[in-house]
PDB file of C-alpha atoms in Angstrom:
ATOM      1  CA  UNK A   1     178.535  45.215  90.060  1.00  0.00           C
ATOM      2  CA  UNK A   2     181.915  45.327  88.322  1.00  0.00           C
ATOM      3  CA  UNK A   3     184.733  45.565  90.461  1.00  0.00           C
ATOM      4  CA  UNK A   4     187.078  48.848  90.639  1.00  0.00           C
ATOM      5  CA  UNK A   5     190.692  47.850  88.264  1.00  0.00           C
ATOM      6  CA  UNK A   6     193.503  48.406  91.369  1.00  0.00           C
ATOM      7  CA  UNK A   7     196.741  48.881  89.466  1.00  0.00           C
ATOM      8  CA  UNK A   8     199.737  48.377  92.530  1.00  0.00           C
ATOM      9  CA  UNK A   9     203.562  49.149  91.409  1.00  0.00           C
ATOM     10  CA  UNK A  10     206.059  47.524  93.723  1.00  0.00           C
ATOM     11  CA  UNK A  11     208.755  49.208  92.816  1.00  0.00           C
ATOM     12  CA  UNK A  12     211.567  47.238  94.600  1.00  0.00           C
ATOM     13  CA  UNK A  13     214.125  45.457  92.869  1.00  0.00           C
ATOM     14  CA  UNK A  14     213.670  43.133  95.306  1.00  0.00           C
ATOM     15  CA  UNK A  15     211.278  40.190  95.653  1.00  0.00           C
ATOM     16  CA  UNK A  16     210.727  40.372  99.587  1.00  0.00           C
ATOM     17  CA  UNK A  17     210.536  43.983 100.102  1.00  0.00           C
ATOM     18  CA  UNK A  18     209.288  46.211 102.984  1.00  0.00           C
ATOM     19  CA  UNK A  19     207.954  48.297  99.660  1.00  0.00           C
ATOM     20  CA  UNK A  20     205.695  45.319  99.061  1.00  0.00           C
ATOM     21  CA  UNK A  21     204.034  44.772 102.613  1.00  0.00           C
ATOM     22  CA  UNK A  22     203.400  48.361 102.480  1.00  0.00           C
ATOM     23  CA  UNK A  23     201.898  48.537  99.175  1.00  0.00           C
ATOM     24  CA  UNK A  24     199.881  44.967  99.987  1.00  0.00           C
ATOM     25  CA  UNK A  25     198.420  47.075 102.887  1.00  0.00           C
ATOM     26  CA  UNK A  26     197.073  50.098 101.172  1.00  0.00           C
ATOM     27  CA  UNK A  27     195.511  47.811  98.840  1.00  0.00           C
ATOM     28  CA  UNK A  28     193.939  45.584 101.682  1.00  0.00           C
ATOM     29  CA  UNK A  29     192.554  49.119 102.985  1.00  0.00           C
ATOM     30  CA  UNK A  30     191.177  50.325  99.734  1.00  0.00           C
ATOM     31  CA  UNK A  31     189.714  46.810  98.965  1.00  0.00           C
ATOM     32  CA  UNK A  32     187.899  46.384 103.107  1.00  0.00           C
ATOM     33  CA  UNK A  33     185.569  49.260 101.322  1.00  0.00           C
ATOM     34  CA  UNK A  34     185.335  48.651  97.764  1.00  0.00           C
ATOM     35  CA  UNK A  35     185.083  46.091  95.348  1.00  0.00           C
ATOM     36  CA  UNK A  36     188.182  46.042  93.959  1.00  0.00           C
ATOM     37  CA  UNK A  37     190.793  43.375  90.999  1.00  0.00           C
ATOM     38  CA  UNK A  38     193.889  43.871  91.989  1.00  0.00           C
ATOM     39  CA  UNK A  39     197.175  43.655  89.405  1.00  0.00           C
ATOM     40  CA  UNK A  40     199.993  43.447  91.327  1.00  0.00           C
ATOM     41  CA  UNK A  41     203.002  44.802  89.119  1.00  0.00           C
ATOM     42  CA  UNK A  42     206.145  43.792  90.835  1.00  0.00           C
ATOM     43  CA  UNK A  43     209.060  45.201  89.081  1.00  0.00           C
ATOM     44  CA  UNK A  44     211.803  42.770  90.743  1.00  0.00           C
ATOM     45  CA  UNK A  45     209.697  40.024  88.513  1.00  0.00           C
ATOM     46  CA  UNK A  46     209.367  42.261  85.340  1.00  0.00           C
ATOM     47  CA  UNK A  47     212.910  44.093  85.389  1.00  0.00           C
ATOM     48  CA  UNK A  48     213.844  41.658  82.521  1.00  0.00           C
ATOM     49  CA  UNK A  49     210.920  42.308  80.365  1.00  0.00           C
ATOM     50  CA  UNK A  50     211.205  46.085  81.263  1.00  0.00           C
ATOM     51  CA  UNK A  51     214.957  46.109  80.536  1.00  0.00           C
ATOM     52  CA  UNK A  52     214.875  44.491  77.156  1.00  0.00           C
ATOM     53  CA  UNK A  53     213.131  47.212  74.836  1.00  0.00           C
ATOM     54  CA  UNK A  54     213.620  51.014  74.519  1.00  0.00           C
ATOM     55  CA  UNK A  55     210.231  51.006  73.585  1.00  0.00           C
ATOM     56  CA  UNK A  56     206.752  49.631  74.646  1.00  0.00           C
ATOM     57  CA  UNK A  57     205.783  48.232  71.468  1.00  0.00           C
ATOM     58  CA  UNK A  58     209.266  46.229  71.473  1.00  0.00           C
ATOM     59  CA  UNK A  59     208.150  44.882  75.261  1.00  0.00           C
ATOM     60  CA  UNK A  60     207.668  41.004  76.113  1.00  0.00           C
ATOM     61  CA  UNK A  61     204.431  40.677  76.610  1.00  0.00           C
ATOM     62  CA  UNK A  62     204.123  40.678  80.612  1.00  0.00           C
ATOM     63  CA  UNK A  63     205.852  44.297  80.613  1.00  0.00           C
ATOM     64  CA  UNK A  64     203.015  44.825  77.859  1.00  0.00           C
ATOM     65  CA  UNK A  65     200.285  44.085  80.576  1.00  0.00           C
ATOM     66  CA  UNK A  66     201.606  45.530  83.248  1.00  0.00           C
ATOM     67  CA  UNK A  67     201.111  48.795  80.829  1.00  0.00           C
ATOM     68  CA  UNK A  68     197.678  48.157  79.825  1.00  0.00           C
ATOM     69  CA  UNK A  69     197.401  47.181  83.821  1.00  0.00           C
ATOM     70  CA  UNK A  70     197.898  50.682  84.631  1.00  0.00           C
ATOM     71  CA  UNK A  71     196.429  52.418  81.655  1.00  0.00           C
ATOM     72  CA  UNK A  72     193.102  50.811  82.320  1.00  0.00           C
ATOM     73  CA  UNK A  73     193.269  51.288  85.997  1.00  0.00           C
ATOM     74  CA  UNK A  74     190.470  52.637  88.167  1.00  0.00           C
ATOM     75  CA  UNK A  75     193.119  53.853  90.613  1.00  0.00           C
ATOM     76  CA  UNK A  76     197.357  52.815  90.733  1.00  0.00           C
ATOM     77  CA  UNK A  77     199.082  52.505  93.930  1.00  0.00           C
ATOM     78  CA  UNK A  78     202.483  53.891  93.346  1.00  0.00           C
ATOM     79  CA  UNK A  79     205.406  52.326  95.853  1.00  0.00           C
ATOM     80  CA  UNK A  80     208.720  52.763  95.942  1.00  0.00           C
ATOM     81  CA  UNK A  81     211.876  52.362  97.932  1.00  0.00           C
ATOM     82  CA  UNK A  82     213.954  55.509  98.216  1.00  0.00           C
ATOM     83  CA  UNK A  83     217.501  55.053  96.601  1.00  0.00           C
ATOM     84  CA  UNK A  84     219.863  58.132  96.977  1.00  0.00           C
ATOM     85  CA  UNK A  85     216.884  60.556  97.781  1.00  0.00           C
ATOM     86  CA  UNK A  86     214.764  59.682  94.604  1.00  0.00           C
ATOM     87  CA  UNK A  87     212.086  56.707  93.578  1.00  0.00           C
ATOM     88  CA  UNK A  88     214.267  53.408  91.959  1.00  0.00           C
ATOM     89  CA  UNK A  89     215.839  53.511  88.523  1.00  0.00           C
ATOM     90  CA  UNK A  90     213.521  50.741  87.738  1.00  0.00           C
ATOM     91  CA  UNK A  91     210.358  52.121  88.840  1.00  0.00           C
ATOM     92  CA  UNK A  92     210.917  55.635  86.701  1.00  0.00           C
ATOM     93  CA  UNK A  93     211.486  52.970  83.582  1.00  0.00           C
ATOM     94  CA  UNK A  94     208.453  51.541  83.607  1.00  0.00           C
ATOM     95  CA  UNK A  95     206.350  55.468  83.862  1.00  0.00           C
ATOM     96  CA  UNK A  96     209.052  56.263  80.948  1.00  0.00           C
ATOM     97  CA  UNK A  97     207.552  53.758  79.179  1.00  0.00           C
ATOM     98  CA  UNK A  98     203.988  54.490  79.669  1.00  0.00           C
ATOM     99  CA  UNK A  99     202.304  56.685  77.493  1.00  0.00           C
ATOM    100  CA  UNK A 100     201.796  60.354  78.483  1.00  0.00           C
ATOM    101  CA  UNK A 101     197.969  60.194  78.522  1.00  0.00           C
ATOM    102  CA  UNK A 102     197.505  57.135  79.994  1.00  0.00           C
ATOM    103  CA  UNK A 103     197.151  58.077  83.642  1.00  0.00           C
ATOM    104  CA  UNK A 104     195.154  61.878  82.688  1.00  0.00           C
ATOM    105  CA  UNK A 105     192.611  62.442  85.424  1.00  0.00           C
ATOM    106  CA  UNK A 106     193.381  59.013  87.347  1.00  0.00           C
ATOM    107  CA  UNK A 107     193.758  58.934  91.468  1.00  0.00           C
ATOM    108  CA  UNK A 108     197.231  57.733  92.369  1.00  0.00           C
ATOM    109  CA  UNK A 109     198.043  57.082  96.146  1.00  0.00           C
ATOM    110  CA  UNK A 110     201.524  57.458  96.561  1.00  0.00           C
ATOM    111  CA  UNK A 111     204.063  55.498  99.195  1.00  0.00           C
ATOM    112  CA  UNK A 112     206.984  55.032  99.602  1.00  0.00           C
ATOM    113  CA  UNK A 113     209.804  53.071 102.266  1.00  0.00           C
ATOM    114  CA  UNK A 114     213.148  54.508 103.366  1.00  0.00           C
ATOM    115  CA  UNK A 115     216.133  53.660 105.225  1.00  0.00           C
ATOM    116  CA  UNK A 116     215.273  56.401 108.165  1.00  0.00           C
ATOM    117  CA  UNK A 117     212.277  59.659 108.216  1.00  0.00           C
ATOM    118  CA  UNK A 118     214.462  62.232 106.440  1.00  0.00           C
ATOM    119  CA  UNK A 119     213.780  60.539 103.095  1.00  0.00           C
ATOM    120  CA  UNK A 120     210.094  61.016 103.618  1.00  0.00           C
ATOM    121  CA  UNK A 121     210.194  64.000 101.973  1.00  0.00           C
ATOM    122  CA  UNK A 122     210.520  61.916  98.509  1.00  0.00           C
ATOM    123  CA  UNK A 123     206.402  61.586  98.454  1.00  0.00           C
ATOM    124  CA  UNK A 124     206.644  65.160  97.434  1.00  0.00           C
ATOM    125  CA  UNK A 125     209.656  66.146  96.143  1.00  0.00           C
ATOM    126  CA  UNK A 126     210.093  62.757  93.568  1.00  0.00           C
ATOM    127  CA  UNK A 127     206.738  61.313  93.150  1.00  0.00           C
ATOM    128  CA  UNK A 128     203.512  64.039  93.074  1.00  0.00           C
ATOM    129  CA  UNK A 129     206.068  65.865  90.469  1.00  0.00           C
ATOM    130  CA  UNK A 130     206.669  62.530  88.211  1.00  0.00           C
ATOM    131  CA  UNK A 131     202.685  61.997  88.432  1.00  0.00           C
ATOM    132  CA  UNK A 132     201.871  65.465  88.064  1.00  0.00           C
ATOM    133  CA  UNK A 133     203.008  65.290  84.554  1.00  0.00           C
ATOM    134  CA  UNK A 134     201.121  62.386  83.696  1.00  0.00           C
ATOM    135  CA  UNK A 135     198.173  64.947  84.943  1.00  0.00           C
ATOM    136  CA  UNK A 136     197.202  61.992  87.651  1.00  0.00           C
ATOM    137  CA  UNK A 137     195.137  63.092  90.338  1.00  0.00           C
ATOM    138  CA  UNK A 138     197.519  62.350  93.792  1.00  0.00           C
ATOM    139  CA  UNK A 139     195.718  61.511  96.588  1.00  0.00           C
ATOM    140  CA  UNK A 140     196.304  64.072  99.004  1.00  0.00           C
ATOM    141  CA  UNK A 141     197.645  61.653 101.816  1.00  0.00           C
ATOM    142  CA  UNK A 142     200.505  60.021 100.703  1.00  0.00           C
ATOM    143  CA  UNK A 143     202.211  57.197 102.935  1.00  0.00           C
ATOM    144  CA  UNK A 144     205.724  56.721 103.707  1.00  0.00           C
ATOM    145  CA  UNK A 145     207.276  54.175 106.359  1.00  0.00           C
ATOM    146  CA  UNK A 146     210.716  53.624 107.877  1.00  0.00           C
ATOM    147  CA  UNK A 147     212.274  50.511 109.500  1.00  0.00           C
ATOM    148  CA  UNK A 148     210.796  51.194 112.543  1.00  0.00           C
ATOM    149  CA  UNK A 149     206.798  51.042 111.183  1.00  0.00           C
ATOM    150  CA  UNK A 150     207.426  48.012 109.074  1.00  0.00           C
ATOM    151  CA  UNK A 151     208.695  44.290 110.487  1.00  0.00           C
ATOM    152  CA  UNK A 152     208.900  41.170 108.072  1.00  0.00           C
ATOM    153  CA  UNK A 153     205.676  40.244 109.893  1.00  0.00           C
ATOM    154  CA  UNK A 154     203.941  43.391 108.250  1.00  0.00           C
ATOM    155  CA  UNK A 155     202.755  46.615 109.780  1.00  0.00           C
ATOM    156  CA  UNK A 156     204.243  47.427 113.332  1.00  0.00           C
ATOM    157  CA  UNK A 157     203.253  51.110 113.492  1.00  0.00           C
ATOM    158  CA  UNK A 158     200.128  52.117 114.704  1.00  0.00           C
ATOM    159  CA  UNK A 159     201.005  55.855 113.616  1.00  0.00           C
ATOM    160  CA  UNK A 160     201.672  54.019 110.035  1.00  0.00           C
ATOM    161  CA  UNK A 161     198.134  52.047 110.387  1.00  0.00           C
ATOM    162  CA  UNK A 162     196.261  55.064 110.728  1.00  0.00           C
ATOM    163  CA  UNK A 163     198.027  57.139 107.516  1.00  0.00           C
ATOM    164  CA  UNK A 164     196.971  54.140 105.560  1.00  0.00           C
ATOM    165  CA  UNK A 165     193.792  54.097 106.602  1.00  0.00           C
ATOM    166  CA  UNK A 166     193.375  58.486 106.211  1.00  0.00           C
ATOM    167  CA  UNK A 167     194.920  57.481 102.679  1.00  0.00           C
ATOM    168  CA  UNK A 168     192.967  54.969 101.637  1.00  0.00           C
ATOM    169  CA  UNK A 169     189.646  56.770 102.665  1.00  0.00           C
ATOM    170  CA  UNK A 170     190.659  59.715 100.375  1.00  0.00           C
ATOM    171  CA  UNK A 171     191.268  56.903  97.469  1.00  0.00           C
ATOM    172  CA  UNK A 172     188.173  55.818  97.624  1.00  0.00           C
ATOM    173  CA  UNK A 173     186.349  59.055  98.221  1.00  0.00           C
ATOM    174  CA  UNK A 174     187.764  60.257  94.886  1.00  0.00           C
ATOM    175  CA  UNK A 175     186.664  56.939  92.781  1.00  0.00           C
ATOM    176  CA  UNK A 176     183.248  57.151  93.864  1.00  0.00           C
ATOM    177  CA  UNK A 177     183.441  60.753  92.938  1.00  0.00           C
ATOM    178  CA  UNK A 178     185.248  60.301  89.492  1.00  0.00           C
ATOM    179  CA  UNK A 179     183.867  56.732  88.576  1.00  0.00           C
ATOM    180  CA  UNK A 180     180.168  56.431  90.851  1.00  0.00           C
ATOM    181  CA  UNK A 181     178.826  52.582  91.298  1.00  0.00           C
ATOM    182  CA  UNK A 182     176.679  50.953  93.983  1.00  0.00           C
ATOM    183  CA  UNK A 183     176.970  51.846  97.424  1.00  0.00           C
ATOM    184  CA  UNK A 184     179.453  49.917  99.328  1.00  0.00           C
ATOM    185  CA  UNK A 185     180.593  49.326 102.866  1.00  0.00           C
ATOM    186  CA  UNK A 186     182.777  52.523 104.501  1.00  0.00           C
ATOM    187  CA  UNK A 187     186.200  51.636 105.698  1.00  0.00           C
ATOM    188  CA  UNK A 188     186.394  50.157 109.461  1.00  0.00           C
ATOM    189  CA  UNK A 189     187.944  52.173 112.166  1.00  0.00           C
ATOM    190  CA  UNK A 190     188.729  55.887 112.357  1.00  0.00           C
ATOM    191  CA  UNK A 191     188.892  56.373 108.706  1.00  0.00           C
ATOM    192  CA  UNK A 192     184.884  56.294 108.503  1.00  0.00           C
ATOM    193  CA  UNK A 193     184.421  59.553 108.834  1.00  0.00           C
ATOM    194  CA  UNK A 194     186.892  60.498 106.329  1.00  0.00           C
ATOM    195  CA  UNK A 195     185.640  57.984 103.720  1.00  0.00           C
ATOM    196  CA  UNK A 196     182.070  59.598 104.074  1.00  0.00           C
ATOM    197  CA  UNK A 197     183.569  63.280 103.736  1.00  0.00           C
TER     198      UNK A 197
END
């Protein structure tokens, strides 16, 4: 059985990034079910590449891939940091440069990290907008963490362990709806039942 193509946008402009652990963690969740290739597309190692051309075609060719990453992705994994209420400069590049059909009809799961809980309100103000004209499919659950549910040594929230897990069982409840393979093992924990609805 083929694996499910997991398209994950880091969207920090940083290497290390709380963005990242989060993003590493709703892919971790979505894979404990499925079958899944991941393509990590970390934008604090393309920002060169992205930076360089106005256009796609005019792209080096690892900005190239991370394009054709997303465009033939079973599901993307959108993360961002929050900078000044919004999603990073750099992360609304790369989605400028991606075509406009590219992501029609695909799940998204949406996350994002911020500097306290009032910028949580960026999952739905910023980001189901952006994806909503790319006519994505959002994952209901979206996922946002503050300092205090992240540490360096990954996920210190138990509150933020248990919206991954709700938002990864709706990820994978739409792929097997949109693109059906072989049954495969249901997500551990309390997000069973969800996975199976």
């Amino acid at each position: 059985m083929s694996p499910y193509r997991l398209a994950v946008v880091v969207g920090s402009p940083s290497p290390a990034s709380r963005t990242k652990l989060l993003a590493q963690a709703l892919a971790d969740a979505v894979a404990a079910a499925l079958p899944v290739r991941v393509q990590l597309i970390e934008l604090a190692t393309l920002a060169p590449q992205l930076l360089a051309g106005g256009e796609a075609r005019a792209l080096a060719p690892p900005a190239q891939a991370a394009l054709q990453a997303l465009a033939q992705a079973d599901l993307v994994i959108a993360a961002t940091p929050v900078y000044k209420g919004s999603y990073t400069g750099l992360f609304k590049h790369l989605f400028d440069l991606l075509d406009p059909e590219a992501l029609v009809g695909r799940p998204v799961l949406l996350a994002a990290t911020g500097g306290s809980d009032r910028h949580a309100l960026v999952l739905d103000h910023q980001l189901r907008p952006l994806f909503a004209f790319f006519r994505a499919l959002s994952v209901p659950s979206a996922v946002y963490a503050s300092p205090t549910d992240l540490s360096e040594a990954g996920l210190a929230s138990a509150a933020l362990q248990a919206r991954i897990g709700e938002a990864a069982a709706q990820a994978v409840a739409l792929l097997r709806t949109l693109r059906p393979r072989a049954p495969a093992a249901p997500l551990p924990g309390p997000a069973r039942a969800t996975a199976s609805a």
